[in-house]
mmCIF file of C-alpha atoms in Angstrom:
data_model
loop_
_atom_site.group_PDB
_atom_site.id
_atom_site.type_symbol
_atom_site.label_atom_id
_atom_site.label_comp_id
_atom_site.label_asym_id
_atom_site.label_seq_id
_atom_site.Cartn_x
_atom_site.Cartn_y
_atom_site.Cartn_z
ATOM 1 C CA UNK A 1 0.000 0.000 0.000
ATOM 2 C CA UNK A 2 2.802 2.419 0.831
ATOM 3 C CA UNK A 3 4.531 1.776 -2.503
ATOM 4 C CA UNK A 4 1.344 2.550 -4.399
ATOM 5 C CA UNK A 5 0.995 5.900 -2.612
ATOM 6 C CA UNK A 6 4.595 6.873 -3.495
ATOM 7 C CA UNK A 7 4.031 5.788 -7.081
ATOM 8 C CA UNK A 8 0.946 8.041 -7.353
ATOM 9 C CA UNK A 9 2.831 10.968 -5.782
ATOM 10 C CA UNK A 10 5.761 10.388 -8.170
ATOM 11 C CA UNK A 11 3.489 10.320 -11.209
ATOM 12 C CA UNK A 12 1.717 13.514 -10.045
ATOM 13 C CA UNK A 13 5.041 15.322 -9.598
ATOM 14 C CA UNK A 14 6.199 14.149 -13.041
ATOM 15 C CA UNK A 15 2.993 15.371 -14.688
ATOM 16 C CA UNK A 16 3.252 18.776 -12.996
ATOM 17 C CA UNK A 17 6.901 19.048 -14.076
ATOM 18 C CA UNK A 18 6.003 18.170 -17.656
ATOM 19 C CA UNK A 19 3.251 20.814 -17.693
ATOM 20 C CA UNK A 20 5.647 23.481 -16.393
ATOM 21 C CA UNK A 21 8.271 22.509 -18.978
ATOM 22 C CA UNK A 22 5.705 22.604 -21.801
ATOM 23 C CA UNK A 23 4.443 26.008 -20.676
ATOM 24 C CA UNK A 24 8.001 27.357 -20.637
ATOM 25 C CA UNK A 25 8.772 25.958 -24.090
ATOM 26 C CA UNK A 26 5.592 27.272 -25.710
ATOM 27 C CA UNK A 27 5.400 30.641 -23.947
ATOM 28 C CA UNK A 28 9.101 31.492 -23.781
ATOM 29 C CA UNK A 29 11.043 33.420 -21.210
ATOM 30 C CA UNK A 30 9.271 35.298 -18.466
ATOM 31 C CA UNK A 31 10.990 38.682 -18.758
ATOM 32 C CA UNK A 32 11.189 41.638 -21.146
ATOM 33 C CA UNK A 33 14.641 40.408 -22.183
ATOM 34 C CA UNK A 34 13.250 36.949 -22.981
ATOM 35 C CA UNK A 35 10.322 38.460 -24.852
ATOM 36 C CA UNK A 36 12.652 40.448 -27.128
ATOM 37 C CA UNK A 37 14.907 37.429 -27.639
ATOM 38 C CA UNK A 38 11.912 35.282 -28.611
ATOM 39 C CA UNK A 39 10.104 37.781 -30.866
ATOM 40 C CA UNK A 40 12.730 39.732 -32.809
ATOM 41 C CA UNK A 41 15.630 38.885 -35.146
ATOM 42 C CA UNK A 42 19.141 38.868 -33.683
ATOM 43 C CA UNK A 43 21.480 41.419 -35.334
ATOM 44 C CA UNK A 44 25.013 40.858 -34.007
ATOM 45 C CA UNK A 45 26.455 43.502 -36.351
ATOM 46 C CA UNK A 46 24.473 46.183 -34.507
ATOM 47 C CA UNK A 47 25.601 45.220 -30.981
ATOM 48 C CA UNK A 48 27.273 47.971 -28.972
ATOM 49 C CA UNK A 49 30.304 46.187 -27.588
ATOM 50 C CA UNK A 50 29.370 43.313 -25.314
ATOM 51 C CA UNK A 51 26.885 45.392 -23.307
ATOM 52 C CA UNK A 52 24.036 46.241 -25.702
ATOM 53 C CA UNK A 53 22.722 43.215 -27.592
ATOM 54 C CA UNK A 54 20.880 44.119 -30.813
ATOM 55 C CA UNK A 55 17.733 42.778 -32.438
ATOM 56 C CA UNK A 56 15.780 44.143 -35.394
ATOM 57 C CA UNK A 57 12.193 44.471 -36.533
ATOM 58 C CA UNK A 58 10.623 45.708 -39.754
ATOM 59 C CA UNK A 59 8.139 47.721 -37.645
ATOM 60 C CA UNK A 60 8.495 51.373 -36.581
ATOM 61 C CA UNK A 61 9.847 52.026 -33.043
ATOM 62 C CA UNK A 62 6.390 53.066 -31.789
ATOM 63 C CA UNK A 63 4.875 49.777 -33.007
ATOM 64 C CA UNK A 64 7.708 47.712 -31.498
ATOM 65 C CA UNK A 65 7.351 49.616 -28.234
ATOM 66 C CA UNK A 66 3.610 48.956 -28.123
ATOM 67 C CA UNK A 67 4.177 45.260 -28.798
ATOM 68 C CA UNK A 68 6.692 45.005 -25.941
ATOM 69 C CA UNK A 69 4.857 47.228 -23.434
ATOM 70 C CA UNK A 70 1.531 45.475 -24.041
ATOM 71 C CA UNK A 71 3.247 42.338 -22.747
ATOM 72 C CA UNK A 72 5.755 43.826 -20.256
ATOM 73 C CA UNK A 73 4.903 47.158 -18.591
ATOM 74 C CA UNK A 74 8.102 49.169 -18.055
ATOM 75 C CA UNK A 75 8.996 50.880 -14.787
ATOM 76 C CA UNK A 76 9.717 54.041 -16.804
ATOM 77 C CA UNK A 77 9.453 55.058 -20.432
ATOM 78 C CA UNK A 78 10.901 57.969 -22.401
ATOM 79 C CA UNK A 79 10.030 58.750 -26.017
ATOM 80 C CA UNK A 80 11.500 61.420 -28.259
ATOM 81 C CA UNK A 81 12.498 61.817 -31.897
ATOM 82 C CA UNK A 82 15.571 59.649 -31.405
ATOM 83 C CA UNK A 83 13.682 56.564 -30.204
ATOM 84 C CA UNK A 84 11.854 54.819 -27.385
ATOM 85 C CA UNK A 85 13.657 54.130 -24.108
ATOM 86 C CA UNK A 86 12.135 51.544 -21.751
ATOM 87 C CA UNK A 87 13.476 50.923 -18.249
ATOM 88 C CA UNK A 88 12.740 47.702 -16.405
ATOM 89 C CA UNK A 89 14.103 46.581 -13.021
ATOM 90 C CA UNK A 90 17.463 45.330 -14.245
ATOM 91 C CA UNK A 91 17.299 45.838 -18.009
ATOM 92 C CA UNK A 92 16.705 48.551 -20.556
ATOM 93 C CA UNK A 93 15.100 48.099 -23.944
ATOM 94 C CA UNK A 94 16.029 50.903 -26.343
ATOM 95 C CA UNK A 95 14.242 51.013 -29.691
ATOM 96 C CA UNK A 96 15.839 53.194 -32.361
ATOM 97 C CA UNK A 97 14.639 53.843 -35.907
ATOM 98 C CA UNK A 98 16.328 52.353 -38.937
ATOM 99 C CA UNK A 99 15.740 53.296 -42.580
ATOM 100 C CA UNK A 100 13.235 50.429 -42.623
ATOM 101 C CA UNK A 101 12.114 49.257 -39.197
ATOM 102 C CA UNK A 102 13.880 49.401 -35.858
ATOM 103 C CA UNK A 103 16.874 48.204 -33.913
ATOM 104 C CA UNK A 104 16.102 46.976 -30.395
ATOM 105 C CA UNK A 105 18.980 47.138 -27.918
ATOM 106 C CA UNK A 106 18.911 45.051 -24.725
ATOM 107 C CA UNK A 107 21.246 46.209 -22.002
ATOM 108 C CA UNK A 108 21.646 45.941 -18.234
ATOM 109 C CA UNK A 109 20.720 49.159 -16.416
ATOM 110 C CA UNK A 110 24.209 49.433 -14.932
ATOM 111 C CA UNK A 111 25.602 50.262 -18.397
ATOM 112 C CA UNK A 112 22.443 51.618 -20.081
ATOM 113 C CA UNK A 113 21.777 54.422 -17.599
ATOM 114 C CA UNK A 114 25.180 56.090 -18.090
ATOM 115 C CA UNK A 115 24.963 55.539 -21.865
ATOM 116 C CA UNK A 116 21.498 57.115 -22.272
ATOM 117 C CA UNK A 117 21.406 59.577 -19.371
ATOM 118 C CA UNK A 118 22.060 62.448 -21.794
ATOM 119 C CA UNK A 119 18.843 61.526 -23.600
ATOM 120 C CA UNK A 120 16.521 60.322 -20.847
ATOM 121 C CA UNK A 121 17.835 62.580 -18.082
ATOM 122 C CA UNK A 122 15.992 61.836 -14.863
ATOM 123 C CA UNK A 123 12.890 60.481 -16.612
ATOM 124 C CA UNK A 124 14.051 56.878 -16.063
ATOM 125 C CA UNK A 125 13.815 57.385 -12.313
ATOM 126 C CA UNK A 126 15.999 55.636 -9.803
ATOM 127 C CA UNK A 127 15.745 51.904 -10.388
ATOM 128 C CA UNK A 128 17.781 49.266 -8.618
ATOM 129 C CA UNK A 129 20.104 49.082 -11.586
ATOM 130 C CA UNK A 130 20.999 52.751 -11.836
ATOM 131 C CA UNK A 131 24.518 53.701 -10.922
ATOM 132 C CA UNK A 132 23.616 57.031 -9.371
ATOM 133 C CA UNK A 133 22.121 57.889 -6.011
ATOM 134 C CA UNK A 134 18.687 59.388 -5.426
ATOM 135 C CA UNK A 135 18.032 63.028 -4.783
ATOM 136 C CA UNK A 136 16.110 63.729 -1.585
ATOM 137 C CA UNK A 137 17.022 64.361 2.030
ATOM 138 C CA UNK A 138 18.251 61.207 3.685
ATOM 139 C CA UNK A 139 18.620 59.377 0.371
ATOM 140 C CA UNK A 140 22.169 58.271 1.033
ATOM 141 C CA UNK A 141 24.135 61.311 -0.081
#
């Protein structure tokens, strides 16, 4: 009787594991970074060093941004004529126009914030990944 119970528990655990694995395979990564990796074409020639990993789309930056933000709401967003700048907890997604379509750059906030600070200024806020300190009394200055 005891062996039968363990067999049933083992089968139940295996079925749950298989369902989780299938969900992960069919629905991809569970992050903005994973979403971009799964939905856009890799463009190694457009990488910025080893920090900003490039992908491309034949859609305009505003359309790419809508596609991404409909799935993953950013912590902060900045849009101007140069592109769309999305800040997430640890990552940035920067969408810049190309002659036809867009280039999407994935980068950790530790390198993206200094790179794009001249464009986004303080509009990205103070996420965990920023390399600067906050600006109020008692904020660690």
